[in-house]
Short mmCIF file of C-alpha atoms in Angstrom, two decimals:
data_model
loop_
_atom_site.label_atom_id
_atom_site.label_comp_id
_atom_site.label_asym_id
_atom_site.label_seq_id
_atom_site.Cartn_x
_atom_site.Cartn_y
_atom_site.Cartn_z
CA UNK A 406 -147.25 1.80 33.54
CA UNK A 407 -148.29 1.28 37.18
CA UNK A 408 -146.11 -1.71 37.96
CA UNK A 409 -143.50 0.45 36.27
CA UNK A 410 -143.95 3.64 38.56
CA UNK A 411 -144.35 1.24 41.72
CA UNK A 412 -140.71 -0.35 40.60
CA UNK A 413 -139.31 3.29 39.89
CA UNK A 414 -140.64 4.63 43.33
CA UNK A 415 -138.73 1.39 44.88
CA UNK A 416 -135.73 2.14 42.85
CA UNK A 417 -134.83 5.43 43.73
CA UNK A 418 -135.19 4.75 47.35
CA UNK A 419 -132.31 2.02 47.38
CA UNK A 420 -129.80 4.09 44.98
CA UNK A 421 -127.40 7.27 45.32
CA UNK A 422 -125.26 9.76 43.36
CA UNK A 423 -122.79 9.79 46.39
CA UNK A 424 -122.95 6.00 46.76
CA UNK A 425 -120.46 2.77 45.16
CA UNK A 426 -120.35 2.96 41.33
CA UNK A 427 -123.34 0.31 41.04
CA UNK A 428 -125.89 2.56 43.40
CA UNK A 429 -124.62 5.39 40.97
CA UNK A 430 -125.15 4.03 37.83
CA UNK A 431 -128.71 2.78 38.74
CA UNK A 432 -129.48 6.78 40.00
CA UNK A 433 -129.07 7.51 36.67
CA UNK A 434 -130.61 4.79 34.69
CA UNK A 435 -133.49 4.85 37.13
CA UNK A 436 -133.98 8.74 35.78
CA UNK A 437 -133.86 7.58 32.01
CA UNK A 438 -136.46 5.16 32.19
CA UNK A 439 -138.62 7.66 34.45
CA UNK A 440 -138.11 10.52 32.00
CA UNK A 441 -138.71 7.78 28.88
CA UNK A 442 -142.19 7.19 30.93
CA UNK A 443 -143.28 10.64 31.03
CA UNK A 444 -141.82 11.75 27.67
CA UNK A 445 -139.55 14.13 29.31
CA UNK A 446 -135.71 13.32 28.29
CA UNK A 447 -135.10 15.42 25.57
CA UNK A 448 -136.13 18.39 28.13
CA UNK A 449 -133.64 16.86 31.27
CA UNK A 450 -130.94 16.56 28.02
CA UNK A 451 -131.07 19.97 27.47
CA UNK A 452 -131.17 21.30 30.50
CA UNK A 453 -128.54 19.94 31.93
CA UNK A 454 -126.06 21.89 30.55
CA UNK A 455 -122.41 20.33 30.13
CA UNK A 456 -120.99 21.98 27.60
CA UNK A 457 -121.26 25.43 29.64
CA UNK A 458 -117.82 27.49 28.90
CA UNK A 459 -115.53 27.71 32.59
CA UNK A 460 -116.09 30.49 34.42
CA UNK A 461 -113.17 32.26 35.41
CA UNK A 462 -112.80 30.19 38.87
CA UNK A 463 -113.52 27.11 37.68
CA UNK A 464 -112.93 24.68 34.50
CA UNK A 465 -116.58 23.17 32.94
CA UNK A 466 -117.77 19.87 33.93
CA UNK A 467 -116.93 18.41 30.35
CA UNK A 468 -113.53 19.47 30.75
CA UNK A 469 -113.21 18.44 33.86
CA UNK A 470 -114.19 14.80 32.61
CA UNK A 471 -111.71 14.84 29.60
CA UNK A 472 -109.21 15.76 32.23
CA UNK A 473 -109.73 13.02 35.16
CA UNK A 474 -111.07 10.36 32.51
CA UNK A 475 -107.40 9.21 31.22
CA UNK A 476 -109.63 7.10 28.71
CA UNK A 477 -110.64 10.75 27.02
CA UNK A 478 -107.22 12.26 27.81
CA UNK A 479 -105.09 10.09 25.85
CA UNK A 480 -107.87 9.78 23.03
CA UNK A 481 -107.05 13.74 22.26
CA UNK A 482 -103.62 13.32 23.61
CA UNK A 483 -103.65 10.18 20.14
CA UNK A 484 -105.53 12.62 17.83
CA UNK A 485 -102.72 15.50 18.45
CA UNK A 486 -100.18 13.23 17.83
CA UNK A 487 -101.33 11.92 14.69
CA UNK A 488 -102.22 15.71 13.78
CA UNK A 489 -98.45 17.18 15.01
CA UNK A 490 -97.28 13.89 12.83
CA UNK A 491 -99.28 15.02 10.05
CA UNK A 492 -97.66 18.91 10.41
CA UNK A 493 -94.34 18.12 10.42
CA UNK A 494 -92.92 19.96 7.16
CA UNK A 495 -95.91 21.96 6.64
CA UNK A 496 -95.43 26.04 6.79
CA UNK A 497 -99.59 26.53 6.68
CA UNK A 498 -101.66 24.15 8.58
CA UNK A 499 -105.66 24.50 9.00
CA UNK A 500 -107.65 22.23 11.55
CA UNK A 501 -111.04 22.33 11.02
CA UNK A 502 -112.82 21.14 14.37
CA UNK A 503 -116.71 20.15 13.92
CA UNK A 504 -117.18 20.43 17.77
CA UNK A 505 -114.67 22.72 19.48
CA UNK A 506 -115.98 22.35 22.80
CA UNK A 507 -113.67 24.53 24.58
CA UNK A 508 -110.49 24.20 22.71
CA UNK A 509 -108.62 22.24 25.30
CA UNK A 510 -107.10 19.78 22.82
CA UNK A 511 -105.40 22.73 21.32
CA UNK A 512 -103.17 23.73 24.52
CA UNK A 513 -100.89 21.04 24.27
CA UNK A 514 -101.04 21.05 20.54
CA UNK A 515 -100.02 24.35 20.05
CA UNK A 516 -97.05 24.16 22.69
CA UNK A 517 -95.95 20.66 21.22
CA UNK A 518 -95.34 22.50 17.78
CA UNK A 519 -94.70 25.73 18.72
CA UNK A 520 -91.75 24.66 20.68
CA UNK A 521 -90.37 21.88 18.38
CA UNK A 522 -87.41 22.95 16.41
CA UNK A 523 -87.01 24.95 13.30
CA UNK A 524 -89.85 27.58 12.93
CA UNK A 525 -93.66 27.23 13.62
CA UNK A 526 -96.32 26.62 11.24
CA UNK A 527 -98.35 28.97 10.76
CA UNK A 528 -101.61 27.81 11.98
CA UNK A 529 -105.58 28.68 11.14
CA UNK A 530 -108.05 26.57 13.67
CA UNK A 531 -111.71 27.04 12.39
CA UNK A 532 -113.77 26.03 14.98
CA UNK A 533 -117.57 24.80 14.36
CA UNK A 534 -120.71 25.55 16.98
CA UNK A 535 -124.00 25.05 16.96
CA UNK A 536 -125.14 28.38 17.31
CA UNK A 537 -128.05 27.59 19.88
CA UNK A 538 -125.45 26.32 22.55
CA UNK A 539 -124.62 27.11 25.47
CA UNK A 540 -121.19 28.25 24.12
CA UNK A 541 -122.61 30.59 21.50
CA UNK A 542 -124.81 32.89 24.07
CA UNK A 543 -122.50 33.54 26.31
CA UNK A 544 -120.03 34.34 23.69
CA UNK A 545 -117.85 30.93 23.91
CA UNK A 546 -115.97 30.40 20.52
CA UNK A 547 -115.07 34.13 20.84
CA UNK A 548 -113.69 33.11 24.60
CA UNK A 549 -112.14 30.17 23.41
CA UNK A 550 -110.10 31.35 20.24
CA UNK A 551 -108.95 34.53 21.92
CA UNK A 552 -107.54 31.83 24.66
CA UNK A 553 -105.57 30.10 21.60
CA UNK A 554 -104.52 33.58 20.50
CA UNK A 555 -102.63 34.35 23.01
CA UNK A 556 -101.37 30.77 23.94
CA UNK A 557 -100.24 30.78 20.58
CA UNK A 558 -98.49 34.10 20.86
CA UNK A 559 -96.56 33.25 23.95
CA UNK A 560 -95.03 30.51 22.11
CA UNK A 561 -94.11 32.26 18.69
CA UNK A 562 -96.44 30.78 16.80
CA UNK A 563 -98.48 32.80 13.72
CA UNK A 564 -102.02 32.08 14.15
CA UNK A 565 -105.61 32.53 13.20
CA UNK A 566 -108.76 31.49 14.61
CA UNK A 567 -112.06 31.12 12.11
CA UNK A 568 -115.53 30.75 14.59
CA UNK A 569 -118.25 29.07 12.85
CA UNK A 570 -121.37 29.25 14.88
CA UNK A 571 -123.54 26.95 12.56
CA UNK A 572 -125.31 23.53 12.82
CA UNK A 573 -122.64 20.69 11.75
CA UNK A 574 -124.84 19.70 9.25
CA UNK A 575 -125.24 22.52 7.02
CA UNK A 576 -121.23 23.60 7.30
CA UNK A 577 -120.26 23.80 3.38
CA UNK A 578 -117.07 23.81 1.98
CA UNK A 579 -116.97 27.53 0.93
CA UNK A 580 -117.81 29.02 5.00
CA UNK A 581 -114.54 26.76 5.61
CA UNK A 582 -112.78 28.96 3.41
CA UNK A 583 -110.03 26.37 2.89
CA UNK A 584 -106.96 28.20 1.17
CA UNK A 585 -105.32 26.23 -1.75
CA UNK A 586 -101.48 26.64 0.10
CA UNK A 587 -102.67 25.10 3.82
CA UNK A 588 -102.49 21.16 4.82
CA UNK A 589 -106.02 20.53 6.53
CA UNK A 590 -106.56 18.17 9.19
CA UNK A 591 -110.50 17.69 10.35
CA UNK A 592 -110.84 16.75 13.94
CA UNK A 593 -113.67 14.43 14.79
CA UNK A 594 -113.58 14.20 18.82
CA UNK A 595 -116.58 12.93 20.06
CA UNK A 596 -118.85 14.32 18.16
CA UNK A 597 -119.95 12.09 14.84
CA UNK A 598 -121.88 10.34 16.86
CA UNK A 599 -124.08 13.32 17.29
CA UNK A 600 -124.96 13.07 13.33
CA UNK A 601 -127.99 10.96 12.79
CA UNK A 602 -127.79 8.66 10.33
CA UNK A 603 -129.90 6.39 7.66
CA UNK A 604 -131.75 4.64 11.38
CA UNK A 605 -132.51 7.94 11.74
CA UNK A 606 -133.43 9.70 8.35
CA UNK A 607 -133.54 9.59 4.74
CA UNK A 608 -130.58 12.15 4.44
CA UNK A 609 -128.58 10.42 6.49
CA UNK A 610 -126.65 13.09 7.90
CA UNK A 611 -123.39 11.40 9.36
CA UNK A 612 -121.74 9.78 5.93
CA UNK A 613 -123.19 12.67 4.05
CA UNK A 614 -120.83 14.93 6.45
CA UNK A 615 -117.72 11.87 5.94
CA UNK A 616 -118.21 12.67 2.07
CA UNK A 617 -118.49 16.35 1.91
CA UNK A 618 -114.79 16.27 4.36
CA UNK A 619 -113.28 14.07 1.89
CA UNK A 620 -113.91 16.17 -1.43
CA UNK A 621 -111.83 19.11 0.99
CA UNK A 622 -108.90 16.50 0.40
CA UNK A 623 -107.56 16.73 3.92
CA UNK A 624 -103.87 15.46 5.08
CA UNK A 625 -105.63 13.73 7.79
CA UNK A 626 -108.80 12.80 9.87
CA UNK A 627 -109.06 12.47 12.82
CA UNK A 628 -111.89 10.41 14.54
CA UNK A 629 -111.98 9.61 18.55
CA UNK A 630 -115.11 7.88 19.80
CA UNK A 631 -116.92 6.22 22.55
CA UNK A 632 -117.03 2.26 21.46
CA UNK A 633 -120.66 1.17 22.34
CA UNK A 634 -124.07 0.60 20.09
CA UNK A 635 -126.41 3.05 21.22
CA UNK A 636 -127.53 4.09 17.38
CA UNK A 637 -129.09 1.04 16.07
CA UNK A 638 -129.64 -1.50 19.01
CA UNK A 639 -133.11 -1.88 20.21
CA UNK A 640 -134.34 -0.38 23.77
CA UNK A 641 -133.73 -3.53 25.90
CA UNK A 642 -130.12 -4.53 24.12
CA UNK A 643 -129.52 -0.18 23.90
CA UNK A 644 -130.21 -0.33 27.81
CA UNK A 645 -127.78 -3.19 28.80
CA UNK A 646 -124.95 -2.03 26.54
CA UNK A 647 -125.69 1.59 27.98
CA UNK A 648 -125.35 0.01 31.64
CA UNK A 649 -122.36 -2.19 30.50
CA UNK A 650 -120.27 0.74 29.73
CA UNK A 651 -121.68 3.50 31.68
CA UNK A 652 -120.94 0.79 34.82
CA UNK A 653 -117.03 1.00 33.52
CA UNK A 654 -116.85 4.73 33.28
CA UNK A 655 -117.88 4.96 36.45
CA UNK A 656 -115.74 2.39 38.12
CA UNK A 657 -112.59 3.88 36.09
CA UNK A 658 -113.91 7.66 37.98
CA UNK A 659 -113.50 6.00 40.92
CA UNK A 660 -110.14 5.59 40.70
CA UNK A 661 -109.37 8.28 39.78
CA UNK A 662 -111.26 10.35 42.34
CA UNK A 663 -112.49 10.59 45.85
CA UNK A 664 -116.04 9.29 46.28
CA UNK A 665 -116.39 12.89 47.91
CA UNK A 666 -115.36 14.67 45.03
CA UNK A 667 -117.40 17.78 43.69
CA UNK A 668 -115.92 17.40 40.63
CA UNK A 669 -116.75 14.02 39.92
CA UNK A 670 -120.67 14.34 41.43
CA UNK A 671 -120.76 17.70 39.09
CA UNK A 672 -119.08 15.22 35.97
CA UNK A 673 -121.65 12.37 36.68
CA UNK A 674 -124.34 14.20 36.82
CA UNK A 675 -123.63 17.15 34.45
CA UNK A 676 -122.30 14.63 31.66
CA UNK A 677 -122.46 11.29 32.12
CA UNK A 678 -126.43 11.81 33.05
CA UNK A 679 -126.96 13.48 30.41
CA UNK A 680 -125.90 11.06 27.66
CA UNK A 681 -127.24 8.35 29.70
CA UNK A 682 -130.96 10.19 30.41
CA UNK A 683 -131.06 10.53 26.08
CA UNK A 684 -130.00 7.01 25.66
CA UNK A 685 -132.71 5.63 27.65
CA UNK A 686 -135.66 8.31 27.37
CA UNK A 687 -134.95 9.18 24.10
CA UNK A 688 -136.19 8.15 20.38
CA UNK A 689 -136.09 8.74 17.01
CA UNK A 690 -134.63 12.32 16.13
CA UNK A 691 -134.50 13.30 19.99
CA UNK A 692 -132.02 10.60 20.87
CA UNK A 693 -128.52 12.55 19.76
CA UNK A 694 -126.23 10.40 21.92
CA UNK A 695 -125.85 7.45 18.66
CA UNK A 696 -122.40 5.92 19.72
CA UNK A 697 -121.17 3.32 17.10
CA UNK A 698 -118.60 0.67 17.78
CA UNK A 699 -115.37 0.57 16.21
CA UNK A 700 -116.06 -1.59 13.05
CA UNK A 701 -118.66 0.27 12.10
CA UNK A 702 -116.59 3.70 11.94
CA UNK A 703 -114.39 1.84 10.35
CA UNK A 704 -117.19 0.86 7.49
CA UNK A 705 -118.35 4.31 7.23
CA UNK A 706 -114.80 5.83 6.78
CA UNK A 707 -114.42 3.67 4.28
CA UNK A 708 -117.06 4.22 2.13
CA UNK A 709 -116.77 7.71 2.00
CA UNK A 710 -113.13 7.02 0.43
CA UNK A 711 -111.07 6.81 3.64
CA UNK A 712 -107.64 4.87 4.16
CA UNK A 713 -106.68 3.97 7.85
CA UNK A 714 -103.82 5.77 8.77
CA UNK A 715 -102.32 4.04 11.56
CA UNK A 716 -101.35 6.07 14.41
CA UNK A 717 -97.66 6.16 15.17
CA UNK A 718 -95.25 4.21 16.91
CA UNK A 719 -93.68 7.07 18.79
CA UNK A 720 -97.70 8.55 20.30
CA UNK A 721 -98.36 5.03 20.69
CA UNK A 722 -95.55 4.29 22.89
CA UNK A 723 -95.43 7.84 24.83
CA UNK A 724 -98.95 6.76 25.61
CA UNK A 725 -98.58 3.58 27.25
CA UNK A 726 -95.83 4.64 29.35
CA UNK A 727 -97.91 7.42 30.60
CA UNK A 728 -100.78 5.62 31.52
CA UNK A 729 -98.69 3.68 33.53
CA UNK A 730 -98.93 6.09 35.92
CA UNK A 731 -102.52 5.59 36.78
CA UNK A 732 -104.54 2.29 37.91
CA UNK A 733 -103.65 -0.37 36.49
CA UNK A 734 -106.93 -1.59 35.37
CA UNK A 735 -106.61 1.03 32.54
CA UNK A 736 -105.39 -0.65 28.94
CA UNK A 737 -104.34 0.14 25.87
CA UNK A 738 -104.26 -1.68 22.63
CA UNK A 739 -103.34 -1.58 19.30
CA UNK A 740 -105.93 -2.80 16.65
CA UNK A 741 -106.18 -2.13 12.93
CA UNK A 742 -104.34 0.83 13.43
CA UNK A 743 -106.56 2.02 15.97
CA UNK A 744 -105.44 2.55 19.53
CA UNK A 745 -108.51 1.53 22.19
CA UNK A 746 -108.51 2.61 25.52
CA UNK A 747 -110.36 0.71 28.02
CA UNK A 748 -111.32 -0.27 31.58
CA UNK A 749 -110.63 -3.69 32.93
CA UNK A 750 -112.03 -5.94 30.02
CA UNK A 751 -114.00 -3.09 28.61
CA UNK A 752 -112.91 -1.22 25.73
CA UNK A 753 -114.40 2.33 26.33
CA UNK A 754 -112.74 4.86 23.56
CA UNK A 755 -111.01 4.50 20.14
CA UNK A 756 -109.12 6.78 18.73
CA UNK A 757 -108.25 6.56 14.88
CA UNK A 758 -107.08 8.48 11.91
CA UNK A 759 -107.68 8.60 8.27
CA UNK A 760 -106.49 9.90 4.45
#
């Protein structure tokens, strides 16, 4: 433990938030394994508060990362289209949406259908919080579907919006309130991972949550996800992986941003800290950040009774030519149905959907 504080007190003089994406990247792993040393990450995890609804100046730091992270952007932009694909002669549509966050994916949802032809859906959103967020004490899901409301209004559209302020894993099908005449989609964006699973606990949380969303008999799932193993991998593999792709996120923000920019300092350290400080410090039920890689999704969706949808050729394509407007180190594939989003050589996000 001495050696290790010597090496730590070293470390943190040679590294820096503000510096190249390699000084960065160590600033932050350098603060995991300090907080794993003195017991302290699921404290720094919790305090540092990303999900925090925008204040009326400014847009959140997560937002703010699913907006300048193209890798994030175009794994909602996939999700909505397999979800406005799913829609398309439906008059009563319900998404149910096990992490809201702040609704964002719903903007260009809602204006994508509200303004195709023929009349609107009508559409119910039920929107799922844990209730000790941030969100939920300073009144968030109650901010956030008023904000659909009247997005939704301005475009014609009839439209309802159910808050849920309960843990994820003790939703049941009845507080859904699912209506017999409605096409449900369930929207999984980045937050299965969150779900421990049989690592973790008996109950095994995540593919209990799969199977009680399949006996709804949705339309459609949708599940976007960071691809990485920080569930089941050991410390020493779970820390290399972690650096691996944490070391491409970062790279990819710097391309995307100034190496002055506020924003991305306040994304870094407000998000991308975060997961990272849990990842490293963190064991056992206190490590929430659980990233799986794509096969393995694909193994649990599948077990629960899931069929890959693949996503179509129309998002598919608007996609690519889109991202063709950023640096060209960003890619896009197809595989299995699947469309994975990476930087460089580095696959970073997959977004997929299911019946």
């Amino acid at each position: 433990m001495e050696e290790a504080s010597i090496s730590i007190r070293k470390l943190r003089q040679m590294v820096s938030i503000q510096g190249d994406p390699p000084q960065r990247i160590a600033a932050y792993m350098v603060e995991g394994l300090a907080a794993r040393m003195a017991a302290s990450g699921q404290g720094i995890y919790r305090a540092l508060k990303c999900k925090e609804p925008p204040a009326s100046d400014r847009l959140s730091a997560m937002q703010i990362l699913f907006e300048i992270c193209p890798c994030f952007k175009f794994g909602f932009m996939a999700a909505n289209g397999a979800i406005a694909e799913a829609f398309k002669n439906e008059e009563r549509v319900h998404i149910i949406d096990f992490d809201i966050n702040q609704g964002s994916q719903y903007i260009t949802l809602i204006q994508a259908l509200g303004t195709r032809p023929g009349k609107p859906p009508h559409m119910r959103i039920t929107g799922v919080d844990d209730p000790e967020s941030v969100q939920r004490v300073i009144g968030g899901l109650k901010v956030i579907g008023q904000r659909l409301e009247q997005l939704a209004k301005s475009v014609g559209m009839p439209f309802e919006f159910q808050a849920l302020a309960t843990k994820t894993e003790d939703v049941t099908p009845s507080m859904l309130n699912c209506q017999p005449n409605e096409a449900i989609v369930v929207n999984f964006a980045f937050q299965l991972h969150h779900m421990p699973d049989e690592s973790v606990s008996t109950v095994n949380q995540r593919d209990q949550l799969l199977r009680m969303v399949k006996s709804l008999e949705p339309k459609l799932v949708t599940v976007v996800e960071q691809d990485v193993n920080t569930n089941t991998a050991p410390f020493f593999p779970r820390f290399v992986e972690a650096y691996n792709y944490y070391s491409a996120v970062f790279e990819s923000l710097d391309a995307t941003l100034p190496r002055e920019s506020l924003d991305r300092m306040n994304v870094e350290r407000q998000c991308l800290a975060r997961d990272i400080v849990n990842i490293v410090a963190c064991e056992g039920v206190e490590r929430i950040e659980r990233y799986e890689v794509a096969g393995k999704w694909r193994a649990r969706m599948t077990m629960a009774g899931f069929k890959s949808y693949p996503l179509s050729p129309y998002v598919n394509g608007t996609i690519k030519i889109l991202l063709k407007q950023y640096c060209d180190k960003y890619k896009v594939k197809e595989e299995g149905g699947s469309l994975h989003f990476g930087w460089a050589d580095k696959i970073l996000i997959v977004a997929s959907a299911w019946k």
